[in-house]
């Protein structure tokens, strides 16, 4: 209970006060859960005359709350050190731990006695004239290092052959030098400890029974229902050769191939015979990936990320002069997809307004500052036709980057079809391509062009400064922004304002079934089904309490149903079948921190996009025979009749298929021969031939 209350209190203290303006000094982030010996935050605001201090925040044993802090601290508290790197409007704050994090060895003192080594709550204060301007809360939970630091023996460990002996005789023994609970085969568990959990030990292979009898063994009668033919197909084997050992059959082996960035696309000196498909990496003349910096799933920029065919992107990467690296040279020739190589058409330009790209991180400059001419932005335009690349145009913007400055580089890649006459190109295949914008139309307007967007927040994440980004086909998305709401806000006006903000994302009545839907053909479009946020038959509560408004439509849900409707040159073609827009309501309540000095609070509103794939045709229903006679269904039974000839099928990999087929035919021949020899007429024919 106390831990839950403490966590809620920390989050409350870490949250910025409602109505906090952009020029108020603040730590970003203002709450950190620390799991390593070092962590960084940024103080946003003018740091002139600001005194930074760090203090340990003990918990009041009576109330369970953190004790109030003051500005009398220093830059060192216990084992914690505080380091501040001042800047013009941004200061870097570094909190580090100076103690040893190694687990204690025998007769050691400066070490961690338990795996959870440090559990402390810290506060970093920014004060000016004994007045707290901002505070940073840190919950530190740091575990001890598990790396071994003792003497290493030079005796080599002999690994037994897994064909005859299991590699691990006690798989549940996971902790060296300690008893694992419920692991009765752990040699570190004393008899006294085993008595505590002797009746609840791990069973099976994980508990140490590494050679259990398996169901296919003839001597195993553990199955409740044994088929009549089980004695003819069971396995005669000792427990030394079980499925839990390494190998059953010493057949042909293949050496693993280590993946490399150099991929042989062609086996001969001739041309490529396939070309590119959507998502294939573009290759260079040297059979290497054509790379441009891109963002990873974690949000970090990767410098050597391959460019995928027909996939546009627009990324921004932060770098400094010390970490700046040049990308792929622009004189590299690109494989067009047919075996020919095309040269990049490069145009170099100079940045006129560098303020859009550079942020100064240091306020103090020396007389001699190291500067270098670097790349600020690169814009690639690739013209394609069918499966080939026909032309590449590159525009490179250069500028001067000095030491102490942070550069925001921009890289864009755009694929244009040669048949298109403008930047808004159509897809020259019947279906959509994953990652391409969903086409929208407003059939109720003279200009039928429509849009289907989600938010792309910027700055403080307010809806007033958020921009739009189109909905991309096949990619589920979730975005949002925040509205500033006054404590005296009228609930009806608030609902109307939120609904207007959400409806601004969807300026369309129809969406295109295909990527090449024509605006002049209404059959190429499907109407968007709109579920209104309020039902006219239900009275919406206006809210009688100050600072509380129920039934606020704060969530917009966009669901798009699509299916595979065919294939062109083996590539599945996807088509949109239906689209629906609905709203989810929430109860807005005015929020304030420790003190409520402001009358402004925030209301987050979100928009989500979900793509649902359905079969183009309904599945074939099961017959009455398949429903009633389940013993013929191998997916719902361990043993079924179709598996009677399993050794003769392609699914059996214990022996080469040719040997299985030969043995099966030999067995069938012997059975047929035995049947012939046992027939009475065969004896009569044999006796008559001998007379």
PDB file of C-alpha atoms in Angstrom, residues 117-385:
ATOM      1  CA  UNK A 117      21.949  -2.669  -4.480  1.00  0.00           C
ATOM      2  CA  UNK A 118      20.521   0.867  -4.412  1.00  0.00           C
ATOM      3  CA  UNK A 119      16.926   1.931  -3.657  1.00  0.00           C
ATOM      4  CA  UNK A 120      16.805   5.680  -3.044  1.00  0.00           C
ATOM      5  CA  UNK A 121      14.753   8.749  -3.932  1.00  0.00           C
ATOM      6  CA  UNK A 122      16.611  11.876  -5.082  1.00  0.00           C
ATOM      7  CA  UNK A 123      15.614  15.449  -5.772  1.00  0.00           C
ATOM      8  CA  UNK A 124      17.542  17.910  -7.950  1.00  0.00           C
ATOM      9  CA  UNK A 125      16.577  21.524  -7.248  1.00  0.00           C
ATOM     10  CA  UNK A 126      17.138  24.632  -9.328  1.00  0.00           C
ATOM     11  CA  UNK A 127      17.058  27.686  -7.039  1.00  0.00           C
ATOM     12  CA  UNK A 128      17.558  31.404  -7.497  1.00  0.00           C
ATOM     13  CA  UNK A 129      17.764  33.578  -4.370  1.00  0.00           C
ATOM     14  CA  UNK A 130      16.557  30.651  -2.183  1.00  0.00           C
ATOM     15  CA  UNK A 131      13.418  30.279  -4.344  1.00  0.00           C
ATOM     16  CA  UNK A 132      12.789  26.909  -5.994  1.00  0.00           C
ATOM     17  CA  UNK A 133      12.361  27.394  -9.752  1.00  0.00           C
ATOM     18  CA  UNK A 134      12.093  23.742 -10.773  1.00  0.00           C
ATOM     19  CA  UNK A 135      12.698  20.309  -9.345  1.00  0.00           C
ATOM     20  CA  UNK A 136      13.651  16.923 -10.770  1.00  0.00           C
ATOM     21  CA  UNK A 137      12.578  13.703  -9.033  1.00  0.00           C
ATOM     22  CA  UNK A 138      14.590  10.501  -9.477  1.00  0.00           C
ATOM     23  CA  UNK A 139      13.591   7.047  -8.234  1.00  0.00           C
ATOM     24  CA  UNK A 140      16.803   4.979  -8.258  1.00  0.00           C
ATOM     25  CA  UNK A 141      16.523   1.179  -8.312  1.00  0.00           C
ATOM     26  CA  UNK A 142      19.938  -0.151  -9.335  1.00  0.00           C
ATOM     27  CA  UNK A 143      20.925  -3.796  -9.302  1.00  0.00           C
ATOM     28  CA  UNK A 144      24.427  -5.039  -8.690  1.00  0.00           C
ATOM     29  CA  UNK A 145      26.639  -6.035 -11.581  1.00  0.00           C
ATOM     30  CA  UNK A 146      26.541  -9.776 -12.219  1.00  0.00           C
ATOM     31  CA  UNK A 147      29.880  -9.960 -14.037  1.00  0.00           C
ATOM     32  CA  UNK A 148      32.439 -12.288 -12.454  1.00  0.00           C
ATOM     33  CA  UNK A 149      35.546 -10.540 -11.145  1.00  0.00           C
ATOM     34  CA  UNK A 150      37.362 -13.406  -9.404  1.00  0.00           C
ATOM     35  CA  UNK A 151      40.165 -15.624 -10.586  1.00  0.00           C
ATOM     36  CA  UNK A 152      39.412 -17.548 -13.753  1.00  0.00           C
ATOM     37  CA  UNK A 153      40.597 -21.116 -13.967  1.00  0.00           C
ATOM     38  CA  UNK A 154      42.528 -22.133 -17.067  1.00  0.00           C
ATOM     39  CA  UNK A 155      41.058 -25.656 -17.000  1.00  0.00           C
ATOM     40  CA  UNK A 156      38.917 -26.168 -20.121  1.00  0.00           C
ATOM     41  CA  UNK A 157      35.327 -27.289 -19.602  1.00  0.00           C
ATOM     42  CA  UNK A 158      34.579 -30.547 -21.376  1.00  0.00           C
ATOM     43  CA  UNK A 159      31.152 -30.419 -23.027  1.00  0.00           C
ATOM     44  CA  UNK A 160      29.648 -33.905 -23.338  1.00  0.00           C
ATOM     45  CA  UNK A 161      28.307 -35.197 -26.635  1.00  0.00           C
ATOM     46  CA  UNK A 162      24.596 -34.443 -26.675  1.00  0.00           C
ATOM     47  CA  UNK A 163      23.919 -37.558 -28.726  1.00  0.00           C
ATOM     48  CA  UNK A 164      24.579 -39.750 -25.703  1.00  0.00           C
ATOM     49  CA  UNK A 165      24.352 -37.474 -22.675  1.00  0.00           C
ATOM     50  CA  UNK A 166      22.252 -34.369 -21.890  1.00  0.00           C
ATOM     51  CA  UNK A 167      24.237 -31.138 -21.810  1.00  0.00           C
ATOM     52  CA  UNK A 168      22.481 -29.924 -18.647  1.00  0.00           C
ATOM     53  CA  UNK A 169      21.531 -32.480 -16.021  1.00  0.00           C
ATOM     54  CA  UNK A 170      19.629 -29.866 -13.934  1.00  0.00           C
ATOM     55  CA  UNK A 171      18.065 -27.145 -16.131  1.00  0.00           C
ATOM     56  CA  UNK A 172      16.369 -25.403 -13.183  1.00  0.00           C
ATOM     57  CA  UNK A 173      19.774 -24.690 -11.566  1.00  0.00           C
ATOM     58  CA  UNK A 174      19.937 -21.063 -12.746  1.00  0.00           C
ATOM     59  CA  UNK A 175      21.887 -19.337  -9.947  1.00  0.00           C
ATOM     60  CA  UNK A 176      25.547 -20.161  -9.335  1.00  0.00           C
ATOM     61  CA  UNK A 177      26.506 -20.693  -5.721  1.00  0.00           C
ATOM     62  CA  UNK A 178      22.949 -20.473  -4.400  1.00  0.00           C
ATOM     63  CA  UNK A 179      19.960 -22.753  -3.976  1.00  0.00           C
ATOM     64  CA  UNK A 180      17.174 -22.248  -6.528  1.00  0.00           C
ATOM     65  CA  UNK A 181      13.776 -22.605  -4.899  1.00  0.00           C
ATOM     66  CA  UNK A 182      11.699 -25.625  -6.069  1.00  0.00           C
ATOM     67  CA  UNK A 183      14.772 -27.073  -7.870  1.00  0.00           C
ATOM     68  CA  UNK A 184      15.403 -30.346  -6.046  1.00  0.00           C
ATOM     69  CA  UNK A 185      18.281 -31.369  -8.350  1.00  0.00           C
ATOM     70  CA  UNK A 186      20.269 -28.218  -7.476  1.00  0.00           C
ATOM     71  CA  UNK A 187      23.460 -29.426  -5.720  1.00  0.00           C
ATOM     72  CA  UNK A 188      23.604 -26.156  -3.725  1.00  0.00           C
ATOM     73  CA  UNK A 189      20.303 -26.998  -1.995  1.00  0.00           C
ATOM     74  CA  UNK A 190      20.978 -28.596   1.384  1.00  0.00           C
ATOM     75  CA  UNK A 191      18.639 -31.276   2.770  1.00  0.00           C
ATOM     76  CA  UNK A 192      17.227 -28.741   5.224  1.00  0.00           C
ATOM     77  CA  UNK A 193      16.302 -26.374   2.395  1.00  0.00           C
ATOM     78  CA  UNK A 194      14.805 -29.157   0.287  1.00  0.00           C
ATOM     79  CA  UNK A 195      12.428 -30.039   3.121  1.00  0.00           C
ATOM     80  CA  UNK A 196      10.787 -26.629   2.661  1.00  0.00           C
ATOM     81  CA  UNK A 197       9.666 -27.380  -0.902  1.00  0.00           C
ATOM     82  CA  UNK A 198      10.219 -31.115  -1.276  1.00  0.00           C
ATOM     83  CA  UNK A 199       6.587 -31.740  -2.297  1.00  0.00           C
ATOM     84  CA  UNK A 200       6.500 -28.869  -4.807  1.00  0.00           C
ATOM     85  CA  UNK A 201       9.626 -29.511  -6.864  1.00  0.00           C
ATOM     86  CA  UNK A 202       9.794 -28.752 -10.563  1.00  0.00           C
ATOM     87  CA  UNK A 203       8.807 -31.764 -12.645  1.00  0.00           C
ATOM     88  CA  UNK A 204       9.732 -32.906 -16.119  1.00  0.00           C
ATOM     89  CA  UNK A 205      12.841 -31.966 -18.023  1.00  0.00           C
ATOM     90  CA  UNK A 206      13.163 -28.574 -16.300  1.00  0.00           C
ATOM     91  CA  UNK A 207      13.197 -30.274 -12.914  1.00  0.00           C
ATOM     92  CA  UNK A 208      16.039 -32.649 -13.825  1.00  0.00           C
ATOM     93  CA  UNK A 209      14.169 -35.559 -15.419  1.00  0.00           C
ATOM     94  CA  UNK A 210      16.134 -35.128 -18.648  1.00  0.00           C
ATOM     95  CA  UNK A 211      15.405 -38.640 -19.937  1.00  0.00           C
ATOM     96  CA  UNK A 212      11.664 -39.163 -19.404  1.00  0.00           C
ATOM     97  CA  UNK A 213       9.889 -41.932 -21.308  1.00  0.00           C
ATOM     98  CA  UNK A 214       8.050 -40.486 -24.304  1.00  0.00           C
ATOM     99  CA  UNK A 215       4.582 -41.462 -25.539  1.00  0.00           C
ATOM    100  CA  UNK A 216       5.805 -43.268 -28.653  1.00  0.00           C
ATOM    101  CA  UNK A 217       7.890 -45.696 -26.591  1.00  0.00           C
ATOM    102  CA  UNK A 218       6.522 -49.248 -26.598  1.00  0.00           C
ATOM    103  CA  UNK A 219       7.149 -49.635 -22.863  1.00  0.00           C
ATOM    104  CA  UNK A 220       5.228 -46.435 -22.099  1.00  0.00           C
ATOM    105  CA  UNK A 221       1.566 -46.996 -21.249  1.00  0.00           C
ATOM    106  CA  UNK A 222       0.821 -43.514 -19.937  1.00  0.00           C
ATOM    107  CA  UNK A 223      -1.834 -42.747 -22.533  1.00  0.00           C
ATOM    108  CA  UNK A 224      -5.404 -43.331 -21.413  1.00  0.00           C
ATOM    109  CA  UNK A 225      -6.502 -44.330 -24.885  1.00  0.00           C
ATOM    110  CA  UNK A 226      -4.155 -46.548 -26.861  1.00  0.00           C
ATOM    111  CA  UNK A 227      -5.075 -47.290 -30.508  1.00  0.00           C
ATOM    112  CA  UNK A 228      -5.216 -50.891 -31.669  1.00  0.00           C
ATOM    113  CA  UNK A 229      -2.353 -50.388 -34.066  1.00  0.00           C
ATOM    114  CA  UNK A 230      -0.038 -48.843 -31.407  1.00  0.00           C
ATOM    115  CA  UNK A 231       1.981 -52.081 -30.823  1.00  0.00           C
ATOM    116  CA  UNK A 232       2.821 -52.213 -34.558  1.00  0.00           C
ATOM    117  CA  UNK A 233       4.079 -48.596 -34.841  1.00  0.00           C
ATOM    118  CA  UNK A 234       5.612 -47.931 -31.415  1.00  0.00           C
ATOM    119  CA  UNK A 235       9.331 -47.264 -30.963  1.00  0.00           C
ATOM    120  CA  UNK A 236      11.700 -49.800 -29.394  1.00  0.00           C
ATOM    121  CA  UNK A 237      14.463 -47.718 -27.856  1.00  0.00           C
ATOM    122  CA  UNK A 238      16.326 -47.225 -24.613  1.00  0.00           C
ATOM    123  CA  UNK A 239      16.017 -44.069 -22.554  1.00  0.00           C
ATOM    124  CA  UNK A 240      19.539 -43.110 -23.595  1.00  0.00           C
ATOM    125  CA  UNK A 241      18.146 -42.147 -27.007  1.00  0.00           C
ATOM    126  CA  UNK A 242      15.191 -39.807 -26.443  1.00  0.00           C
ATOM    127  CA  UNK A 243      13.770 -36.718 -28.156  1.00  0.00           C
ATOM    128  CA  UNK A 244      15.392 -34.643 -25.421  1.00  0.00           C
ATOM    129  CA  UNK A 245      18.893 -35.433 -26.683  1.00  0.00           C
ATOM    130  CA  UNK A 246      20.636 -33.689 -29.519  1.00  0.00           C
ATOM    131  CA  UNK A 247      20.408 -35.920 -32.561  1.00  0.00           C
ATOM    132  CA  UNK A 248      18.493 -38.912 -33.896  1.00  0.00           C
ATOM    133  CA  UNK A 249      20.033 -39.348 -37.306  1.00  0.00           C
ATOM    134  CA  UNK A 250      23.522 -38.625 -38.572  1.00  0.00           C
ATOM    135  CA  UNK A 251      22.566 -37.391 -42.034  1.00  0.00           C
ATOM    136  CA  UNK A 252      24.059 -34.785 -44.268  1.00  0.00           C
ATOM    137  CA  UNK A 253      24.920 -31.487 -42.574  1.00  0.00           C
ATOM    138  CA  UNK A 254      25.105 -28.001 -44.051  1.00  0.00           C
ATOM    139  CA  UNK A 255      27.411 -25.262 -42.828  1.00  0.00           C
ATOM    140  CA  UNK A 256      25.576 -22.120 -41.704  1.00  0.00           C
ATOM    141  CA  UNK A 257      26.003 -19.054 -43.880  1.00  0.00           C
ATOM    142  CA  UNK A 258      26.870 -15.861 -42.047  1.00  0.00           C
ATOM    143  CA  UNK A 259      24.694 -13.022 -43.350  1.00  0.00           C
ATOM    144  CA  UNK A 260      26.620 -10.173 -44.882  1.00  0.00           C
ATOM    145  CA  UNK A 261      25.852  -6.756 -46.241  1.00  0.00           C
ATOM    146  CA  UNK A 262      27.291  -7.970 -49.543  1.00  0.00           C
ATOM    147  CA  UNK A 263      24.532 -10.053 -51.106  1.00  0.00           C
ATOM    148  CA  UNK A 264      25.129 -11.712 -54.505  1.00  0.00           C
ATOM    149  CA  UNK A 265      22.034 -10.630 -56.398  1.00  0.00           C
ATOM    150  CA  UNK A 266      23.066 -12.366 -59.601  1.00  0.00           C
ATOM    151  CA  UNK A 267      24.780 -15.675 -60.136  1.00  0.00           C
ATOM    152  CA  UNK A 268      26.371 -14.721 -63.425  1.00  0.00           C
ATOM    153  CA  UNK A 269      27.638 -11.660 -65.210  1.00  0.00           C
ATOM    154  CA  UNK A 270      24.278 -11.307 -66.970  1.00  0.00           C
ATOM    155  CA  UNK A 271      21.438  -9.016 -66.055  1.00  0.00           C
ATOM    156  CA  UNK A 272      18.997  -9.427 -63.214  1.00  0.00           C
ATOM    157  CA  UNK A 273      15.905 -11.330 -64.241  1.00  0.00           C
ATOM    158  CA  UNK A 274      13.512 -10.285 -61.455  1.00  0.00           C
ATOM    159  CA  UNK A 275      13.907  -6.568 -60.759  1.00  0.00           C
ATOM    160  CA  UNK A 276      12.835  -4.908 -57.519  1.00  0.00           C
ATOM    161  CA  UNK A 277       9.694  -5.567 -55.530  1.00  0.00           C
ATOM    162  CA  UNK A 278       8.177  -3.326 -52.926  1.00  0.00           C
ATOM    163  CA  UNK A 279      10.281  -3.509 -49.774  1.00  0.00           C
ATOM    164  CA  UNK A 280      13.384  -4.971 -51.465  1.00  0.00           C
ATOM    165  CA  UNK A 281      16.639  -3.216 -50.510  1.00  0.00           C
ATOM    166  CA  UNK A 282      18.185  -1.145 -53.307  1.00  0.00           C
ATOM    167  CA  UNK A 283      21.656  -2.332 -54.251  1.00  0.00           C
ATOM    168  CA  UNK A 284      24.749  -0.519 -55.531  1.00  0.00           C
ATOM    169  CA  UNK A 285      27.253  -1.408 -58.209  1.00  0.00           C
ATOM    170  CA  UNK A 286      29.371  -3.224 -55.610  1.00  0.00           C
ATOM    171  CA  UNK A 287      26.436  -5.471 -54.561  1.00  0.00           C
ATOM    172  CA  UNK A 288      26.124  -3.542 -51.304  1.00  0.00           C
ATOM    173  CA  UNK A 289      23.087  -1.878 -49.774  1.00  0.00           C
ATOM    174  CA  UNK A 290      22.284   1.679 -50.826  1.00  0.00           C
ATOM    175  CA  UNK A 291      22.100   3.284 -47.368  1.00  0.00           C
ATOM    176  CA  UNK A 292      20.720   6.589 -46.067  1.00  0.00           C
ATOM    177  CA  UNK A 293      20.347   7.498 -42.365  1.00  0.00           C
ATOM    178  CA  UNK A 294      16.929   6.456 -41.048  1.00  0.00           C
ATOM    179  CA  UNK A 295      15.158   6.124 -37.709  1.00  0.00           C
ATOM    180  CA  UNK A 296      15.010   2.757 -35.986  1.00  0.00           C
ATOM    181  CA  UNK A 297      12.066   1.343 -34.022  1.00  0.00           C
ATOM    182  CA  UNK A 298      13.592   2.864 -30.870  1.00  0.00           C
ATOM    183  CA  UNK A 299      13.583   6.350 -32.422  1.00  0.00           C
ATOM    184  CA  UNK A 300      17.370   6.550 -32.845  1.00  0.00           C
ATOM    185  CA  UNK A 301      19.018   7.302 -36.180  1.00  0.00           C
ATOM    186  CA  UNK A 302      20.893   4.480 -37.919  1.00  0.00           C
ATOM    187  CA  UNK A 303      23.490   5.668 -40.389  1.00  0.00           C
ATOM    188  CA  UNK A 304      23.753   2.550 -42.550  1.00  0.00           C
ATOM    189  CA  UNK A 305      20.047   1.736 -42.976  1.00  0.00           C
ATOM    190  CA  UNK A 306      19.178   0.285 -46.415  1.00  0.00           C
ATOM    191  CA  UNK A 307      16.702   2.133 -48.625  1.00  0.00           C
ATOM    192  CA  UNK A 308      13.677  -0.035 -49.471  1.00  0.00           C
ATOM    193  CA  UNK A 309      12.097   0.065 -52.920  1.00  0.00           C
ATOM    194  CA  UNK A 310       8.876   2.154 -53.152  1.00  0.00           C
ATOM    195  CA  UNK A 311       8.988   3.190 -49.490  1.00  0.00           C
ATOM    196  CA  UNK A 312       9.165   6.940 -48.867  1.00  0.00           C
ATOM    197  CA  UNK A 313      10.461   8.430 -45.634  1.00  0.00           C
ATOM    198  CA  UNK A 314      11.322  11.794 -44.103  1.00  0.00           C
ATOM    199  CA  UNK A 315      13.563  11.647 -41.024  1.00  0.00           C
ATOM    200  CA  UNK A 316      15.486  14.093 -38.850  1.00  0.00           C
ATOM    201  CA  UNK A 317      18.653  13.150 -36.973  1.00  0.00           C
ATOM    202  CA  UNK A 318      20.522  15.068 -34.270  1.00  0.00           C
ATOM    203  CA  UNK A 319      24.298  15.225 -34.439  1.00  0.00           C
ATOM    204  CA  UNK A 320      27.225  17.333 -33.291  1.00  0.00           C
ATOM    205  CA  UNK A 321      30.554  18.110 -34.859  1.00  0.00           C
ATOM    206  CA  UNK A 322      32.274  15.462 -32.713  1.00  0.00           C
ATOM    207  CA  UNK A 323      29.855  12.692 -33.728  1.00  0.00           C
ATOM    208  CA  UNK A 324      29.289  13.774 -37.350  1.00  0.00           C
ATOM    209  CA  UNK A 325      29.932  11.106 -39.974  1.00  0.00           C
ATOM    210  CA  UNK A 326      29.787  11.337 -43.730  1.00  0.00           C
ATOM    211  CA  UNK A 327      27.284   9.064 -45.450  1.00  0.00           C
ATOM    212  CA  UNK A 328      27.540   7.075 -48.654  1.00  0.00           C
ATOM    213  CA  UNK A 329      29.392   8.988 -51.406  1.00  0.00           C
ATOM    214  CA  UNK A 330      27.140  10.436 -54.087  1.00  0.00           C
ATOM    215  CA  UNK A 331      29.259   9.060 -56.901  1.00  0.00           C
ATOM    216  CA  UNK A 332      28.102   5.506 -56.085  1.00  0.00           C
ATOM    217  CA  UNK A 333      26.144   3.961 -58.942  1.00  0.00           C
ATOM    218  CA  UNK A 334      22.785   2.337 -58.210  1.00  0.00           C
ATOM    219  CA  UNK A 335      21.577  -0.985 -59.595  1.00  0.00           C
ATOM    220  CA  UNK A 336      18.481  -0.191 -61.651  1.00  0.00           C
ATOM    221  CA  UNK A 337      17.021  -3.685 -61.154  1.00  0.00           C
ATOM    222  CA  UNK A 338      17.921  -4.995 -64.601  1.00  0.00           C
ATOM    223  CA  UNK A 339      21.674  -5.276 -64.086  1.00  0.00           C
ATOM    224  CA  UNK A 340      22.382  -1.789 -65.445  1.00  0.00           C
ATOM    225  CA  UNK A 341      23.820   0.904 -63.218  1.00  0.00           C
ATOM    226  CA  UNK A 342      22.677   4.512 -63.098  1.00  0.00           C
ATOM    227  CA  UNK A 343      24.536   7.569 -61.828  1.00  0.00           C
ATOM    228  CA  UNK A 344      23.051   9.937 -59.262  1.00  0.00           C
ATOM    229  CA  UNK A 345      22.248  13.459 -60.493  1.00  0.00           C
ATOM    230  CA  UNK A 346      23.508  15.587 -57.601  1.00  0.00           C
ATOM    231  CA  UNK A 347      22.857  19.313 -57.063  1.00  0.00           C
ATOM    232  CA  UNK A 348      24.707  21.086 -54.235  1.00  0.00           C
ATOM    233  CA  UNK A 349      23.216  24.124 -52.511  1.00  0.00           C
ATOM    234  CA  UNK A 350      24.134  26.288 -49.530  1.00  0.00           C
ATOM    235  CA  UNK A 351      21.845  26.740 -46.540  1.00  0.00           C
ATOM    236  CA  UNK A 352      20.656  30.342 -46.245  1.00  0.00           C
ATOM    237  CA  UNK A 353      18.909  30.166 -42.856  1.00  0.00           C
ATOM    238  CA  UNK A 354      20.910  27.880 -40.578  1.00  0.00           C
ATOM    239  CA  UNK A 355      18.756  28.734 -37.565  1.00  0.00           C
ATOM    240  CA  UNK A 356      16.236  26.093 -38.632  1.00  0.00           C
ATOM    241  CA  UNK A 357      18.880  23.380 -38.374  1.00  0.00           C
ATOM    242  CA  UNK A 358      21.322  24.444 -35.617  1.00  0.00           C
ATOM    243  CA  UNK A 359      20.751  24.726 -31.870  1.00  0.00           C
ATOM    244  CA  UNK A 360      23.550  26.124 -29.717  1.00  0.00           C
ATOM    245  CA  UNK A 361      24.208  24.046 -26.611  1.00  0.00           C
ATOM    246  CA  UNK A 362      26.958  26.189 -25.076  1.00  0.00           C
ATOM    247  CA  UNK A 363      26.662  29.845 -24.164  1.00  0.00           C
ATOM    248  CA  UNK A 364      30.379  30.488 -23.679  1.00  0.00           C
ATOM    249  CA  UNK A 365      32.407  30.612 -26.868  1.00  0.00           C
ATOM    250  CA  UNK A 366      36.168  30.890 -27.147  1.00  0.00           C
ATOM    251  CA  UNK A 367      37.941  33.027 -29.678  1.00  0.00           C
ATOM    252  CA  UNK A 368      38.946  30.055 -31.800  1.00  0.00           C
ATOM    253  CA  UNK A 369      36.062  27.716 -32.561  1.00  0.00           C
ATOM    254  CA  UNK A 370      36.510  24.682 -34.793  1.00  0.00           C
ATOM    255  CA  UNK A 371      34.013  24.677 -37.692  1.00  0.00           C
ATOM    256  CA  UNK A 372      33.503  22.306 -40.599  1.00  0.00           C
ATOM    257  CA  UNK A 373      31.439  22.285 -43.781  1.00  0.00           C
ATOM    258  CA  UNK A 374      28.928  19.436 -43.394  1.00  0.00           C
ATOM    259  CA  UNK A 375      25.710  18.135 -44.952  1.00  0.00           C
ATOM    260  CA  UNK A 376      22.549  19.710 -43.502  1.00  0.00           C
ATOM    261  CA  UNK A 377      19.946  17.947 -45.653  1.00  0.00           C
ATOM    262  CA  UNK A 378      19.700  15.440 -48.502  1.00  0.00           C
ATOM    263  CA  UNK A 379      16.586  15.019 -50.646  1.00  0.00           C
ATOM    264  CA  UNK A 380      16.424  11.962 -52.920  1.00  0.00           C
ATOM    265  CA  UNK A 381      13.871  11.600 -55.720  1.00  0.00           C
ATOM    266  CA  UNK A 382      13.830   8.180 -57.418  1.00  0.00           C
ATOM    267  CA  UNK A 383      11.838   7.747 -60.627  1.00  0.00           C
ATOM    268  CA  UNK A 384      10.628   4.191 -61.168  1.00  0.00           C
ATOM    269  CA  UNK A 385       8.789   2.189 -63.791  1.00  0.00           C
TER     270      UNK A 385
END
